[in-house]
Coordinates of N, CA and C in Angstrom, one line a residue:
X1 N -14.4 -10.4 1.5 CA -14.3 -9.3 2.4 C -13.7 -9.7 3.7
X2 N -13.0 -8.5 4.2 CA -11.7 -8.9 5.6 C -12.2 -8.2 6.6
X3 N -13.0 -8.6 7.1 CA -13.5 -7.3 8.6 C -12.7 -7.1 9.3
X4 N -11.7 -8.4 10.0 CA -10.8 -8.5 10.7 C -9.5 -7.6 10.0
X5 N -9.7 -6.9 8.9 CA -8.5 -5.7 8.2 C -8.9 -4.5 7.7
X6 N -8.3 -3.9 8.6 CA -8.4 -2.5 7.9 C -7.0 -1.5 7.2
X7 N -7.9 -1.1 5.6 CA -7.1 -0.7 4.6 C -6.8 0.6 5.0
X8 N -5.8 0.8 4.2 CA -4.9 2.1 4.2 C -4.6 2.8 3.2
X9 N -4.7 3.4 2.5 CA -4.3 3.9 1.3 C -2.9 4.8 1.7
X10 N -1.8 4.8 1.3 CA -0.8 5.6 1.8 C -0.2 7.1 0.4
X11 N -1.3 8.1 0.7 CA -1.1 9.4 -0.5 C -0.2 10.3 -0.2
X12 N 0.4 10.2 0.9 CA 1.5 10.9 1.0 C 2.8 11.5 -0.2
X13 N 4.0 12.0 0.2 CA 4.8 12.2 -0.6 C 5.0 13.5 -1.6
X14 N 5.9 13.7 -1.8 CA 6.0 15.1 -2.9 C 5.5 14.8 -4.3
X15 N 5.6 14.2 -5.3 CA 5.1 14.0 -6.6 C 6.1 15.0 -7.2
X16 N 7.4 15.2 -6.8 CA 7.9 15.8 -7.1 C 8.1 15.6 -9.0
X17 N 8.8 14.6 -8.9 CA 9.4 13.9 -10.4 C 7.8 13.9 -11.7
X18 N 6.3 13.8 -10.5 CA 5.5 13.8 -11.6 C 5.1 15.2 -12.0
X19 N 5.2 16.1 -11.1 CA 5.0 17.7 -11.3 C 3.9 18.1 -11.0
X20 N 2.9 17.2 -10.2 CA 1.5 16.9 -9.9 C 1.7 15.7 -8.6
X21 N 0.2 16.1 -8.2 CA 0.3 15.6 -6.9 C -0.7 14.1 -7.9
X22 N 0.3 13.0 -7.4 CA 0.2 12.0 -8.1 C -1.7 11.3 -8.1
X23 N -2.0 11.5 -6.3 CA -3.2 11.0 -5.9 C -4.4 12.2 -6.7
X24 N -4.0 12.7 -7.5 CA -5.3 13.4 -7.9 C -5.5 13.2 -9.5
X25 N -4.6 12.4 -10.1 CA -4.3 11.6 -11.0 C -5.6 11.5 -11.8
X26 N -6.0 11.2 -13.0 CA -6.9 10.7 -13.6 C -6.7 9.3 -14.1
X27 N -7.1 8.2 -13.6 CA -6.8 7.1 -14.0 C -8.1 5.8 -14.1
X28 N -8.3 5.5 -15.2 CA -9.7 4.7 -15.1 C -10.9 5.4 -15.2
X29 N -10.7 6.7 -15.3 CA -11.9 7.8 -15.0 C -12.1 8.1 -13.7
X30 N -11.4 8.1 -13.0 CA -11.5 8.7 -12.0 C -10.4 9.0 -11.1
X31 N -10.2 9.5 -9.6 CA -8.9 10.3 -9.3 C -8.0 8.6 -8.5
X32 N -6.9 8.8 -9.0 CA -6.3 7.8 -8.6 C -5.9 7.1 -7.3
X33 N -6.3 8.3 -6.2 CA -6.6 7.8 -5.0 C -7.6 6.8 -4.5
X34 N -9.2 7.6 -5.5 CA -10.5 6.8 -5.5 C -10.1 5.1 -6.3
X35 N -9.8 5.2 -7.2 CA -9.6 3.9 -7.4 C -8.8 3.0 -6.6
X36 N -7.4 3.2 -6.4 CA -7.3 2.6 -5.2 C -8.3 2.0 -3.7
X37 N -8.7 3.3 -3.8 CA -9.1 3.3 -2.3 C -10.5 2.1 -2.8
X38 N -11.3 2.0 -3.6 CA -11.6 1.0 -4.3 C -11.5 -0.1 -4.2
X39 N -10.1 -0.2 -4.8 CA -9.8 -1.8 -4.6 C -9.8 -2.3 -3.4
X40 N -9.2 -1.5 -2.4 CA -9.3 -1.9 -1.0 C -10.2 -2.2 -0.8
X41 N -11.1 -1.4 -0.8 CA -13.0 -1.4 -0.1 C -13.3 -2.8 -0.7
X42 N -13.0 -3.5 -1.7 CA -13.8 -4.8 -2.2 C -13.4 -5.8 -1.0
X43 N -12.1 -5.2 -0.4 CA -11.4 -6.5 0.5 C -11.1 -6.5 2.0
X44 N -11.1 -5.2 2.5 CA -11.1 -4.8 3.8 C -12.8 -4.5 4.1
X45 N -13.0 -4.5 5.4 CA -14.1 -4.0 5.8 C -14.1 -2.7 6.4
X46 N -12.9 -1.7 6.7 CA -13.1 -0.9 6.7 C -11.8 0.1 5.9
X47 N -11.7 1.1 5.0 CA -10.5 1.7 4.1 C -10.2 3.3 5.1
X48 N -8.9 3.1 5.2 CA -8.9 5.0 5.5 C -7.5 5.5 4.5
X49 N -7.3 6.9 4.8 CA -6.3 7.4 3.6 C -5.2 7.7 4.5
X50 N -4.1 7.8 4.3 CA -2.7 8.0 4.9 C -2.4 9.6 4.3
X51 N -2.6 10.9 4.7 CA -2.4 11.9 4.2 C -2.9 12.9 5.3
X52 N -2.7 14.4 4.0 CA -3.1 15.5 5.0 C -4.8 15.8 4.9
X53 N -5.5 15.7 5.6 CA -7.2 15.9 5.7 C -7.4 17.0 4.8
X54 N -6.9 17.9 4.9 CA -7.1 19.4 3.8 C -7.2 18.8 2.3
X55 N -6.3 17.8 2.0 CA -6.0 17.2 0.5 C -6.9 16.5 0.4
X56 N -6.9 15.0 1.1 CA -7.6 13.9 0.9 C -8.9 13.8 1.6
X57 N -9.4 14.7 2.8 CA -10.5 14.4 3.4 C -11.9 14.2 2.4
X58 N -12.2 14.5 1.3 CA -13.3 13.9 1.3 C -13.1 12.7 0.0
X59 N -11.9 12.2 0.0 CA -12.6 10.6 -0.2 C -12.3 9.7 1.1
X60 N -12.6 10.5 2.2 CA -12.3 9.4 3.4 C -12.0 9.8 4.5
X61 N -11.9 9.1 5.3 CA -11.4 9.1 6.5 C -9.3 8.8 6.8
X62 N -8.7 10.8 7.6 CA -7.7 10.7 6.8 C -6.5 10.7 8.6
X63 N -5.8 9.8 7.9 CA -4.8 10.0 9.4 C -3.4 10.5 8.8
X64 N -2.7 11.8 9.4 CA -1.9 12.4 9.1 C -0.8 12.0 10.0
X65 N 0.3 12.3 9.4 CA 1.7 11.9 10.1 C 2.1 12.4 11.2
X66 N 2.7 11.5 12.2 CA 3.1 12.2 13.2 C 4.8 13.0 13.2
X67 N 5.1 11.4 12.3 CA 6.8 11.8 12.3 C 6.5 12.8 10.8
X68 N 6.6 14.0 10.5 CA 6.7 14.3 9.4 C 7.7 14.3 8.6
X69 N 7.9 14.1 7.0 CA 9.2 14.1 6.6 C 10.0 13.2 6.7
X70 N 9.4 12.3 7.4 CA 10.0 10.6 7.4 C 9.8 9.5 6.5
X71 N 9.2 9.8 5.3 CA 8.9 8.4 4.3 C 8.2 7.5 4.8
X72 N 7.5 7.0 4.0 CA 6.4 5.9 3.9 C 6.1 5.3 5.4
X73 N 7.8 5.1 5.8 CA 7.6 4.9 7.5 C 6.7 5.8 8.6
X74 N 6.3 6.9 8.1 CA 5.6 7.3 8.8 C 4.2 7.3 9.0
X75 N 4.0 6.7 7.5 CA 2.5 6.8 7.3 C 2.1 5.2 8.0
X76 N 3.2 4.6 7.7 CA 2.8 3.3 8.5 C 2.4 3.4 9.7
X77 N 3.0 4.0 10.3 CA 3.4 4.4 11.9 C 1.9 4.7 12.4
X78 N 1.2 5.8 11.6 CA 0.1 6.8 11.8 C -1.4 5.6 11.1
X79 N -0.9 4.7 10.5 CA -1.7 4.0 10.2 C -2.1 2.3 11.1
X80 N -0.5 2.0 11.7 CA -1.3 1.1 12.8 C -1.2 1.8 14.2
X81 N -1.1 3.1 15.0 CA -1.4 3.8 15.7 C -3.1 3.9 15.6
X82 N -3.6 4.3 14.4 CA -5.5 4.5 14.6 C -5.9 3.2 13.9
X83 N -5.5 2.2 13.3 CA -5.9 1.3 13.1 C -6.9 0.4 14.0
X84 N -8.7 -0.1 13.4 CA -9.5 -0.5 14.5 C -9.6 -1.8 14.4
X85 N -8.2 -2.3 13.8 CA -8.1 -4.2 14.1 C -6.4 -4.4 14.2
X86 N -6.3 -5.5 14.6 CA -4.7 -6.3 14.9 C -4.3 -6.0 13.2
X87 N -4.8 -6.5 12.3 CA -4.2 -6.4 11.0 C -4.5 -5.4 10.0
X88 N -3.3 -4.6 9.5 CA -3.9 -3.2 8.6 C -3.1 -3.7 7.0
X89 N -3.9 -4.0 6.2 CA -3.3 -3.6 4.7 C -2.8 -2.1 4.2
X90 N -1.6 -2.2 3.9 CA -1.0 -0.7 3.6 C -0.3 -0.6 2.0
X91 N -1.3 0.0 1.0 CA -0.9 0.0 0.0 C -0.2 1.6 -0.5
X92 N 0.0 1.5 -1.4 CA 0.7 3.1 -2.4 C -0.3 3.2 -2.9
X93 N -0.3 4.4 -3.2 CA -1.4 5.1 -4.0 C -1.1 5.0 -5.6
X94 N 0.4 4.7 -5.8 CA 0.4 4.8 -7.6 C 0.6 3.5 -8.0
X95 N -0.3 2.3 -7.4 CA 0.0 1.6 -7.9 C -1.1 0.5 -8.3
X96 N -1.5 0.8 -9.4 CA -2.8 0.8 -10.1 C -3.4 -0.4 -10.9
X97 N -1.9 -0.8 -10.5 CA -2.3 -2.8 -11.1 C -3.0 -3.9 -10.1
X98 N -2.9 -3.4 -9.0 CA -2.9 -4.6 -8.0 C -4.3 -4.8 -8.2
X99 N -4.3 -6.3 -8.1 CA -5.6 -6.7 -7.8 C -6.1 -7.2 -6.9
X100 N -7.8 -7.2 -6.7 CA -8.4 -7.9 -5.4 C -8.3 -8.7 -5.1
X101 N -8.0 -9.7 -5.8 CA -7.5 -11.1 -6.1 C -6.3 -11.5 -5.2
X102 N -5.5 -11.0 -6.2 CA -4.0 -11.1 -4.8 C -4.2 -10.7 -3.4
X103 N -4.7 -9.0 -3.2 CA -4.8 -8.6 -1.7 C -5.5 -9.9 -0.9
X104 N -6.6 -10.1 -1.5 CA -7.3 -11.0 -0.3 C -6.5 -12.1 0.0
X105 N -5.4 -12.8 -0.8 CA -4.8 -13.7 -0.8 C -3.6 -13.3 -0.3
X106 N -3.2 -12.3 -0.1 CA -2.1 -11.6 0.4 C -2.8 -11.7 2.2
X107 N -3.9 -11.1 2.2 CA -5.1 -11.5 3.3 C -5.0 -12.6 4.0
X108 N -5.4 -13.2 3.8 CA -5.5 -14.7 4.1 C -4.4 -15.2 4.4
X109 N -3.0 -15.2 3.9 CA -1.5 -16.0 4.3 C -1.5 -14.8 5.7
X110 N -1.6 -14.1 5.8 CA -1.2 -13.2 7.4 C -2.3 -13.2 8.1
X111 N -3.7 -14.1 7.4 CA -4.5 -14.3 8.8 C -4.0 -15.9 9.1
X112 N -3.8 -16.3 8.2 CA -3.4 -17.9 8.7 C -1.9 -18.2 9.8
X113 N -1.0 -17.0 9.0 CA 0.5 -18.0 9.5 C 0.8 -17.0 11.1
X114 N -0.7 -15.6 11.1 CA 0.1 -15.0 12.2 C 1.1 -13.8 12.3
X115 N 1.7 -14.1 11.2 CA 3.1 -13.2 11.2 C 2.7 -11.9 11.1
X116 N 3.4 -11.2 11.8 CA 3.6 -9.7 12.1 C 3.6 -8.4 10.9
X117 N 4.4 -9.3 10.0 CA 4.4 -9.2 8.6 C 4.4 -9.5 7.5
X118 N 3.4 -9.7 6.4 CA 3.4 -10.5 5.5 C 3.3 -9.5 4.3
X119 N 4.0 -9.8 3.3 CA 5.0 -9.5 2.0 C 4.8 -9.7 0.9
X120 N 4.3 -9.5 -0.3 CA 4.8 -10.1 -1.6 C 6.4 -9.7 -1.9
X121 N 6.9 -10.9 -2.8 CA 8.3 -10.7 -3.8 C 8.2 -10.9 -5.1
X122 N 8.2 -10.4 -5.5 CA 8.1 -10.3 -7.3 C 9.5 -9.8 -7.9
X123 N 9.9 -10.6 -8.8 CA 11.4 -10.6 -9.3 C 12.4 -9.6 -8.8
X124 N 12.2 -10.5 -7.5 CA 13.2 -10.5 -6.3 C 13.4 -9.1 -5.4
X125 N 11.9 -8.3 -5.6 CA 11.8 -7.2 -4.5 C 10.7 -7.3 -3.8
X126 N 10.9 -7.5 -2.7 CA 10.3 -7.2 -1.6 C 9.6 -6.0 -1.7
X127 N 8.3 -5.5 -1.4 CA 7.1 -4.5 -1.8 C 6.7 -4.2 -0.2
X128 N 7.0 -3.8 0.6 CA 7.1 -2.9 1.6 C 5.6 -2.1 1.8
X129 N 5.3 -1.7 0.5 CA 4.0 -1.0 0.2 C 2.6 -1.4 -0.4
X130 N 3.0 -3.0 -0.5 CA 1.6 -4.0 -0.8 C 1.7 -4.7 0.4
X131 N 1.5 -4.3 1.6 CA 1.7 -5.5 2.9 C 1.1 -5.2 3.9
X132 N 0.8 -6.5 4.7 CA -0.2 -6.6 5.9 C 0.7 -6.5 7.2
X133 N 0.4 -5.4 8.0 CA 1.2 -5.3 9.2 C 0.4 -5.6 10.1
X134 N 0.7 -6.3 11.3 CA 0.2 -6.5 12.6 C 0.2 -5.3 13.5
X135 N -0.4 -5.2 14.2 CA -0.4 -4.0 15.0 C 0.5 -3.6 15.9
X136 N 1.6 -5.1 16.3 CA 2.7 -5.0 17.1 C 4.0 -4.5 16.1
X137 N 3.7 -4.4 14.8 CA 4.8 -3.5 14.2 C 4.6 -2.4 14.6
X138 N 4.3 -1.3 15.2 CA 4.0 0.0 15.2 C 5.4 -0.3 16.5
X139 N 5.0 -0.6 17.5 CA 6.4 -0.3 18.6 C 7.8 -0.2 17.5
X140 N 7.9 -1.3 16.5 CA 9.2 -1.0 15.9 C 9.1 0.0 15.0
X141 N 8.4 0.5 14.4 CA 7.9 1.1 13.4 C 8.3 2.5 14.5
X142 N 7.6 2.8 15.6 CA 8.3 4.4 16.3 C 9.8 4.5 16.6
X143 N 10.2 3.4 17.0 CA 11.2 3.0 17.7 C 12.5 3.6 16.6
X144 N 12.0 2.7 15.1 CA 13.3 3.6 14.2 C 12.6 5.0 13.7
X145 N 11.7 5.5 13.9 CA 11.2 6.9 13.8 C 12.5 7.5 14.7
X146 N 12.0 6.9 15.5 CA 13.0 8.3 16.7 C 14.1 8.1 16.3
X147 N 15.2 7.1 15.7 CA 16.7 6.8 15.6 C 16.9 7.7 14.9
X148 N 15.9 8.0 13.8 CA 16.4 7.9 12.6 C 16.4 7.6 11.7
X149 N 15.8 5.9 11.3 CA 15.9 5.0 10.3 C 14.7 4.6 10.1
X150 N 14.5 5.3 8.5 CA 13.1 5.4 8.1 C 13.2 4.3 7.0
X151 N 14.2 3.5 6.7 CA 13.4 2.3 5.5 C 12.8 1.3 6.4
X152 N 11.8 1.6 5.4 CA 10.9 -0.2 6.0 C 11.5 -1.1 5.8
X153 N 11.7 -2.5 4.6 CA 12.2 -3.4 4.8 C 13.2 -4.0 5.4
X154 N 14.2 -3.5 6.2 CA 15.4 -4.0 6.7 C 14.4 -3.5 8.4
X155 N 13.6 -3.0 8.6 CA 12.9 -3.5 10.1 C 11.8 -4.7 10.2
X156 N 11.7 -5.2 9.2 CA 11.0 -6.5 8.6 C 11.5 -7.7 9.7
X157 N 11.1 -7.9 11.0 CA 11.5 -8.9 12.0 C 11.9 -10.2 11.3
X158 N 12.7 -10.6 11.0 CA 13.2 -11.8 10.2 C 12.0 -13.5 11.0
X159 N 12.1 -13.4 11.9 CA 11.3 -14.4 12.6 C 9.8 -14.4 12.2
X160 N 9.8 -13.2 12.3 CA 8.0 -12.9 12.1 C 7.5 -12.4 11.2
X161 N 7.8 -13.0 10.1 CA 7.9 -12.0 9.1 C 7.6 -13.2 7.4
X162 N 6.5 -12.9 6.9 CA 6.3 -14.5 6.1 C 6.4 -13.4 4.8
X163 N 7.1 -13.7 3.6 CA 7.4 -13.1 2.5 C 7.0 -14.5 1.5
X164 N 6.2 -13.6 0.6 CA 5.3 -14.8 -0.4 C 6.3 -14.6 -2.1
X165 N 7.0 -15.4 -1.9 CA 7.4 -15.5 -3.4 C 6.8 -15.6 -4.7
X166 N 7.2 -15.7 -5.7 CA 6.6 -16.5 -6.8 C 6.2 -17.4 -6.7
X167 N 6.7 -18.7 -6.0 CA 6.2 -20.1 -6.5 C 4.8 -19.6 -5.8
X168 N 4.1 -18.9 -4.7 CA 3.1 -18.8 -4.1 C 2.1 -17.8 -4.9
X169 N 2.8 -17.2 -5.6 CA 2.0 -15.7 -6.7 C 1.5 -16.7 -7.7
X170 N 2.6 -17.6 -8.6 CA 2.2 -17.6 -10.1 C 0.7 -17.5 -10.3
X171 N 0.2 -18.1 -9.4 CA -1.5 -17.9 -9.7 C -2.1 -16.8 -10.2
X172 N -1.5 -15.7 -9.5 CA -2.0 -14.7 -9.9 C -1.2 -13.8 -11.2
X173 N -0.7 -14.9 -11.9 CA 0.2 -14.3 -13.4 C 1.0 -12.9 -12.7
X174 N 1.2 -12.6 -11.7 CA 2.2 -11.3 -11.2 C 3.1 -11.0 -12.5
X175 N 3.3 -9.8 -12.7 CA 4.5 -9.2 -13.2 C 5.1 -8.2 -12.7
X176 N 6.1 -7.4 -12.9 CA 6.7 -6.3 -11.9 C 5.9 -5.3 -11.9
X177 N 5.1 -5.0 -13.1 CA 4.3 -4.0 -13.3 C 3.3 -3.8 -12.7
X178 N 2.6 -4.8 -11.5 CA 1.4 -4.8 -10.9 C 2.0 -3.6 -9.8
X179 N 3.7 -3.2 -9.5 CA 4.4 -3.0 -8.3 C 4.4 -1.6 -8.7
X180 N 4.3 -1.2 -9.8 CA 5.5 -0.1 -10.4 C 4.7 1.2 -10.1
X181 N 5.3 1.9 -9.4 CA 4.9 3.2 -9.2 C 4.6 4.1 -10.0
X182 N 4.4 4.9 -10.3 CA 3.8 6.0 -11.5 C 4.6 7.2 -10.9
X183 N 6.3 7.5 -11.2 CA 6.9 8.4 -10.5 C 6.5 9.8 -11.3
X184 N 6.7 9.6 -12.9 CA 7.1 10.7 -14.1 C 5.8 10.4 -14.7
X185 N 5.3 11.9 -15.4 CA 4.2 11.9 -16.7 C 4.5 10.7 -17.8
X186 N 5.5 10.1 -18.3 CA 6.0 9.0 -18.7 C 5.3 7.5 -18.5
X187 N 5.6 7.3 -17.1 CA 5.2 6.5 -16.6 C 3.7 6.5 -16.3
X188 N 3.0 7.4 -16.4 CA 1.7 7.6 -16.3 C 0.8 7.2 -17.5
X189 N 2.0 8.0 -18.3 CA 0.8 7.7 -19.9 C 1.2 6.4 -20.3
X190 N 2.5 5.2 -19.8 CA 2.4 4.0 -20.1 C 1.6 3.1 -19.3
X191 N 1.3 3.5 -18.1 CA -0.5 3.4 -17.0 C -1.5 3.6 -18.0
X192 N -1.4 4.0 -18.3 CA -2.9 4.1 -19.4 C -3.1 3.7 -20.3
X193 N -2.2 3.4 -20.7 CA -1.8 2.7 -22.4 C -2.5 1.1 -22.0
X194 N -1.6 0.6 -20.9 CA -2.1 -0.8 -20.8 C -3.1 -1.0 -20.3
X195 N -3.6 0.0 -19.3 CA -4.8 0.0 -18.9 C -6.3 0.2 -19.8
X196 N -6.1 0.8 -20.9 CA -6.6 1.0 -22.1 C -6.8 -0.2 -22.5
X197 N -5.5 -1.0 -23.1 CA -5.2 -2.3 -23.7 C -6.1 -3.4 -23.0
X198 N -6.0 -3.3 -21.7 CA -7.1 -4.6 -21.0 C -8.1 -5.3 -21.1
X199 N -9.0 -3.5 -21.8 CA -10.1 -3.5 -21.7 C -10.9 -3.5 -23.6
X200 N -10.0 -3.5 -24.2 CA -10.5 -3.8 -25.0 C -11.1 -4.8 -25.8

C-alpha cells in the first residue's frame, strides 16, 4: 500500500465501437469499473473515478472534466488538479489484466527516481494509461489543453520522464495483453475467455 499515491480510475469516453458503456461491463462478476477500481485500492491509499458523477458516483468519489471532449488528456488534467498527493496513478478502465504486482512496482520506480513521469513499454508501446504522474505534469497537461494538443505521450518531458522497459518488466511475465483495451463485444468475450482460463 502507497499512501503517498493516489489512484485514478479513468471511465471516461464514448464506448462507441463497444455499443455499451464499457465501465458498466460485467467482468469477473462484477462491473468493470469496480474491479478496476479494486485493483487500485490494494495499492494506493486513496482511489477516485475520472468521469461524469451522474454515471459513476456511487462507486466513488468522481472528478469530471474540465476540458471536455479532449481525450484521456483531460481526465489527466482533472485528476492531478484534485489530486491529495505529489504522485497520482492513472489507469483505463478496460484494462483488466493489470496487476497489483506490477502497479506497486510501477509505484516504487517513480517514488525512487522522482521523475515527473513514470511509464511502462511493452513490445515497444509506451502505455500513457498505466502511469504515475507528478503533480507538476498538470501545468503541461493544461498548457496543451488550451493549444490544442491532446495526445499524451509526445508531452512526456524527455528529461523527466523514466519509461520501464522489458528488461525491468520480465518479472512480471508482461504480455501486450495485460495493455489491451476492450474496444468491440469481440474483444470482451476474448476478456473472458482467458480470464475464465486462469482460474481454472
Amino acid at each position: 500500500m502507497h499512501p503517498e499515491v493516489a489512484g485514478f480510475v479513468l471511465a471516461g469516453g464514448r464506448s462507441s465501437r463497444m455499443g455499451a458503456n464499457k465501465a458498466f461491463l460485467e467482468f469477473g462478476g462484477r462491473p468493470l469499473i469496480q474491479h478496476t477500481k479494486n485493483i487500485l485500492e490494494s495499492v494506493c491509499g486513496q482511489v477516485f473515478i475520472l468521469g461524469q458523477r451522474n454515471l459513476y458516483g456511487r462507486f466513488g468519489q468522481c472528478y469530471e472534466d474540465i476540458y471536455p471532449d479532449c481525450g484521456p488528456l483531460s481526465g489527466i488534467q482533472a485528476a492531478l488538479l484534485n489530486a491529495p498527493t505529489e504522485l497520482s496513478l492513472i489507469t483505463a478502465v478496460d484494462t483488466p489484466f493489470i496487476k497489483a504486482e506490477f502497479l506497486d512496482y510501477l509505484i516504487e520506480c517513480a517514488v525512487e527516481s522522482g521523475a515527473m513521469v513514470t511509464a511502462p513499454c511493452v513490445a515497444g508501446q509506451v502505455q500513457p494509461l498505466c502511469t504515475v504522474f507528478h503533480s507538476g505534469f498538470l501545468v503541461i497537461a493544461e498548457e496543451a489543453l488550451k493549444s490544442g494538443n491532446f495526445k499524451v505521450e509526445p508531452l512526456f518531458p524527455k528529461e523527466q520522464t523514466l519509461i520501464l522497459g522489458e528488461d525491468r518488466l520480465d518479472q512480471f511475465a508482461l504480455g501486450p495483453e495485460m495493455f489491451e483495451n476492450l474496444n468491440t463485444p469481440e474483444d470482451l468475450a476474448r476478456a473472458r475467455g482467458r480470464s475464465i482460463s486462469r482460474y481454472r
